[in-house]
Tab-separated table of C-alpha atoms in Angstrom:
chain	number	residue	atom	x	y	z
A	48	GLY	CA	111.035	91.627	109.305
A	49	ALA	CA	107.716	89.839	109.275
A	50	VAL	CA	106.625	88.091	106.093
A	51	VAL	CA	103.291	88.418	104.362
A	52	SER	CA	102.416	86.284	101.351
A	53	GLN	CA	99.723	86.618	98.723
A	54	HIS	CA	98.256	84.045	96.381
A	55	PRO	CA	97.933	84.043	93.481
A	56	SER	CA	100.542	86.505	92.262
A	57	ARG	CA	98.787	86.899	88.945
A	58	VAL	CA	95.320	85.979	87.689
A	59	ILE	CA	93.535	86.452	84.406
A	60	CYS	CA	89.817	85.814	84.278
A	61	LYS	CA	86.776	86.378	82.124
A	62	SER	CA	84.317	89.121	82.854
A	63	GLY	CA	81.593	87.998	85.254
A	64	THR	CA	83.652	85.460	87.167
A	65	SER	CA	84.697	85.740	90.803
A	66	VAL	CA	88.295	85.760	91.939
A	67	LYS	CA	89.625	85.032	95.420
A	68	ILE	CA	92.932	86.447	96.645
A	69	GLU	CA	94.573	85.167	99.817
A	70	CYS	CA	96.772	87.123	102.183
A	71	ARG	CA	98.745	85.253	104.824
A	72	SER	CA	101.007	86.361	107.649
A	73	LEU	CA	103.675	83.673	107.794
A	74	ASP	CA	105.471	84.289	111.050
A	75	PHE	CA	103.178	86.409	113.161
A	76	GLN	CA	99.544	86.702	114.120
A	77	ALA	CA	97.857	89.508	112.259
A	78	THR	CA	95.017	91.030	114.218
A	79	THR	CA	94.515	93.571	111.468
A	80	MET	CA	94.962	93.253	107.738
A	81	PHE	CA	94.512	95.940	105.111
A	82	TRP	CA	93.601	95.622	101.448
A	83	TYR	CA	94.846	98.173	98.929
A	84	ARG	CA	94.356	98.666	95.214
A	85	GLN	CA	96.870	100.292	92.925
A	86	PHE	CA	96.142	101.402	89.380
A	87	PRO	CA	99.029	101.945	86.926
A	88	LYS	CA	101.291	104.831	87.916
A	89	GLN	CA	99.032	105.642	90.840
A	90	SER	CA	99.579	105.270	94.543
A	91	LEU	CA	98.014	102.700	96.812
A	92	MET	CA	94.433	103.347	97.767
A	93	LEU	CA	93.044	101.680	100.868
A	94	MET	CA	89.978	99.563	100.146
A	95	ALA	CA	89.180	98.085	103.530
A	96	THR	CA	90.457	97.226	106.973
A	97	SER	CA	89.965	93.665	108.095
A	98	ASN	CA	89.923	92.639	111.741
A	99	GLU	CA	90.014	88.997	112.723
A	100	GLY	CA	86.624	87.702	113.701
A	101	SER	CA	84.648	90.800	112.765
A	102	LYS	CA	83.275	92.492	109.677
A	103	ALA	CA	85.624	94.498	107.530
A	104	THR	CA	85.486	98.279	107.458
A	105	TYR	CA	85.268	99.574	103.904
A	106	GLU	CA	86.503	102.922	102.637
A	107	GLN	CA	84.069	105.310	101.032
A	108	GLY	CA	83.309	104.345	97.458
A	109	VAL	CA	84.296	100.691	97.832
A	110	GLU	CA	81.373	98.310	97.317
A	111	LYS	CA	81.332	95.775	100.124
A	112	ASP	CA	79.087	93.423	98.171
A	113	LYS	CA	81.531	93.401	95.289
A	114	PHE	CA	84.720	93.089	97.299
A	115	LEU	CA	84.043	90.448	99.934
A	116	ILE	CA	86.574	90.259	102.726
A	117	ASN	CA	86.898	87.414	105.185
A	118	HIS	CA	89.411	87.388	108.040
A	119	ALA	CA	88.592	84.066	109.624
A	120	SER	CA	91.910	83.440	111.358
A	121	LEU	CA	94.841	85.412	112.718
A	122	THR	CA	96.993	84.451	109.759
A	123	LEU	CA	94.624	84.586	106.789
A	124	SER	CA	92.445	87.184	105.120
A	125	THR	CA	90.773	86.717	101.751
A	126	LEU	CA	89.487	89.235	99.242
A	127	THR	CA	86.932	87.977	96.730
A	128	VAL	CA	86.202	90.142	93.718
A	129	THR	CA	82.695	89.078	92.721
A	130	SER	CA	81.446	89.312	89.154
A	131	ALA	CA	84.675	90.919	88.050
A	132	HIS	CA	84.674	93.408	85.192
A	133	PRO	CA	87.540	94.914	83.179
A	134	GLU	CA	87.510	98.052	85.314
A	135	ASP	CA	88.416	95.867	88.309
A	136	SER	CA	91.729	95.037	86.667
A	137	SER	CA	94.350	96.330	89.052
A	138	PHE	CA	97.170	95.439	91.402
A	139	TYR	CA	95.807	94.328	94.779
A	140	ILE	CA	98.120	94.441	97.788
A	141	CYS	CA	97.485	93.378	101.353
A	142	SER	CA	99.316	94.359	104.486
A	143	ALA	CA	99.213	93.123	108.038
A	144	ASN	CA	100.325	94.042	111.496
A	145	GLU	CA	100.031	92.581	114.920
A	146	GLY	CA	97.465	95.016	116.179
A	147	GLY	CA	95.536	98.040	114.961
A	148	VAL	CA	96.794	101.220	113.371
A	149	GLY	CA	99.923	103.192	114.139
A	150	ILE	CA	102.041	100.031	114.114
A	151	GLU	CA	104.445	99.055	111.356
A	152	GLN	CA	102.690	97.277	108.520
A	153	PHE	CA	104.200	94.514	106.452
A	154	PHE	CA	103.122	94.198	102.858
A	155	GLY	CA	102.480	91.226	100.639
A	156	PRO	CA	103.959	90.980	97.131
A	157	GLY	CA	100.677	91.872	95.468
A	158	THR	CA	98.287	90.189	93.039
A	159	ARG	CA	97.897	91.387	89.468
A	160	LEU	CA	94.277	90.908	88.367
A	161	THR	CA	93.389	91.179	84.702
A	162	VAL	CA	89.753	90.857	83.733
A	163	LEU	CA	89.136	90.238	80.046
B	148	LYS	CA	91.737	114.492	105.882
B	149	GLN	CA	95.405	113.558	105.686
B	150	GLU	CA	97.085	114.178	102.338
B	151	VAL	CA	100.600	113.131	101.417
B	152	THR	CA	102.585	114.769	98.627
B	153	GLN	CA	105.867	113.612	97.188
B	154	ILE	CA	108.236	115.762	95.176
B	155	PRO	CA	109.623	115.231	92.618
B	156	ALA	CA	107.355	112.782	90.818
B	157	ALA	CA	110.323	111.466	88.864
B	158	LEU	CA	114.068	111.830	89.148
B	159	SER	CA	116.965	110.676	87.010
B	160	VAL	CA	120.527	110.863	88.305
B	161	PRO	CA	123.936	109.486	87.329
B	162	GLU	CA	125.370	106.685	89.414
B	163	GLY	CA	127.243	107.817	92.498
B	164	GLU	CA	125.208	110.936	93.190
B	165	ASN	CA	123.664	111.665	96.562
B	166	LEU	CA	119.981	112.522	96.323
B	167	VAL	CA	117.037	113.646	98.412
B	168	LEU	CA	113.410	112.671	98.042
B	169	ASN	CA	110.784	114.843	99.680
B	170	CYS	CA	107.513	114.010	101.379
B	171	SER	CA	105.020	116.384	102.970
B	172	PHE	CA	101.816	115.718	104.868
B	173	THR	CA	98.988	118.030	105.847
B	174	ASP	CA	98.082	116.754	109.330
B	175	SER	CA	101.024	116.758	111.725
B	176	ALA	CA	99.245	114.529	114.251
B	177	ILE	CA	100.858	111.311	113.046
B	178	TYR	CA	101.879	108.094	114.774
B	179	ASN	CA	104.644	107.246	112.348
B	180	LEU	CA	105.931	107.692	108.842
B	181	GLN	CA	107.259	104.938	106.601
B	182	TRP	CA	109.337	104.972	103.443
B	183	PHE	CA	108.838	102.104	101.027
B	184	ARG	CA	110.431	100.934	97.834
B	185	GLN	CA	108.366	99.431	95.028
B	186	ASP	CA	109.855	97.766	91.971
B	187	PRO	CA	107.702	97.595	88.805
B	188	GLY	CA	104.878	95.095	89.186
B	189	LYS	CA	105.988	94.170	92.678
B	190	GLY	CA	104.820	94.720	96.221
B	191	LEU	CA	106.252	97.111	98.773
B	192	THR	CA	109.495	96.760	100.674
B	193	SER	CA	109.676	98.725	103.902
B	194	LEU	CA	112.846	100.800	104.055
B	195	LEU	CA	112.565	102.910	107.174
B	196	LEU	CA	109.970	103.555	109.853
B	197	ILE	CA	110.142	106.754	111.893
B	198	GLN	CA	107.991	107.035	114.992
B	199	SER	CA	106.465	110.443	115.692
B	200	SER	CA	108.870	110.981	118.602
B	201	GLN	CA	111.932	110.383	116.431
B	202	ARG	CA	113.811	112.824	114.192
B	203	GLU	CA	115.573	110.371	111.900
B	204	GLN	CA	116.359	106.777	111.083
B	205	THR	CA	119.290	105.322	109.182
B	206	SER	CA	119.787	102.070	107.344
B	207	GLY	CA	122.931	101.619	105.294
B	208	ARG	CA	123.034	104.298	102.601
B	209	LEU	CA	119.550	105.500	103.500
B	210	ASN	CA	118.674	108.203	105.974
B	211	ALA	CA	115.166	109.423	106.633
B	212	SER	CA	114.370	112.526	108.621
B	213	LEU	CA	111.097	113.696	110.105
B	214	ASP	CA	110.004	117.212	111.018
B	215	LYS	CA	106.551	116.598	112.348
B	216	SER	CA	105.735	120.207	113.154
B	217	SER	CA	106.302	121.287	109.570
B	218	GLY	CA	104.803	118.145	108.084
B	219	ARG	CA	107.902	117.085	106.192
B	220	SER	CA	110.136	114.101	105.735
B	221	THR	CA	113.116	113.527	103.512
B	222	LEU	CA	114.769	110.341	102.315
B	223	TYR	CA	118.452	110.754	101.633
B	224	ILE	CA	120.185	108.171	99.461
B	225	ALA	CA	123.970	108.292	99.461
B	226	ALA	CA	126.166	107.141	96.598
B	227	SER	CA	123.251	106.035	94.434
B	228	GLN	CA	123.509	102.808	92.418
B	229	PRO	CA	121.549	101.508	89.406
B	230	GLY	CA	119.976	98.953	91.741
B	231	ASP	CA	118.354	101.816	93.627
B	232	SER	CA	116.115	102.472	90.613
B	233	ALA	CA	112.526	102.029	91.788
B	234	THR	CA	109.522	103.995	92.977
B	235	TYR	CA	109.852	105.322	96.505
B	236	LEU	CA	106.639	105.764	98.477
B	237	CYS	CA	106.086	107.758	101.630
B	238	ALA	CA	103.173	106.882	103.912
B	239	VAL	CA	101.914	108.222	107.213
B	240	SER	CA	99.760	106.712	109.920
B	241	SER	CA	97.691	109.127	111.972
B	242	GLY	CA	94.905	108.838	114.488
B	243	ASN	CA	92.759	105.809	113.870
B	244	THR	CA	93.353	105.772	110.158
B	245	PRO	CA	95.552	103.289	108.325
B	246	LEU	CA	98.459	104.348	106.148
B	247	VAL	CA	97.945	107.208	103.714
B	248	PHE	CA	100.328	107.056	100.770
B	249	GLY	CA	101.870	109.646	98.525
B	250	LYS	CA	101.998	109.036	94.788
B	251	GLY	CA	105.670	108.206	94.930
B	252	THR	CA	108.892	109.333	93.295
B	253	ARG	CA	110.165	107.264	90.350
B	254	LEU	CA	113.930	107.148	90.621
B	255	SER	CA	116.241	106.149	87.782
B	256	VAL	CA	119.939	105.821	88.497
B	257	ILE	CA	121.935	105.775	85.272
B	258	ALA	CA	125.137	103.742	85.124
């Protein structure tokens, strides 16, 4: 299957700092990438849908100014958590596919963010 | 709004048992349904993808069925092994929405 990578796998930062997480499709071109957040013992909650070359579509309740998404190329999307606070501590997972919804998604290994 | 429910939330079985995990969804107008495995602190591994026109998919000891009209899917694991211990997530894709996930079933297979 297709491979999606995330970097970093784990990050610890102080409150108020910004953290950037990268999501890369390694062996295919990802027209669409998705960002999810998962709190302990909870399921994945979609944060936003990222389409290459256009603005991301955010789910209700997700602050677009706090969670900046950039999908500048067909193999890379970035999520920047700006002015992170302890309540932003979570497991962030990206997924990608070759085009739109309804097509099999391939997931990255996730990034564990801890904000002190 | 699509909602996905997984039952049971947790399951503990002795090694060698066959087991069934259940998934139900409220809107039957889906494109596909996926079963994933998630190990603690890790990302998702796709196990099986069933398109809406299909009734089942098999991979090794895993068999997933789909009854779209009743909004149900099952994941059957044969001859369970301790290495099967993980959280199993069901997710559906419908309309123009991305995947909607259930809360998962935490499986423990005891040696």
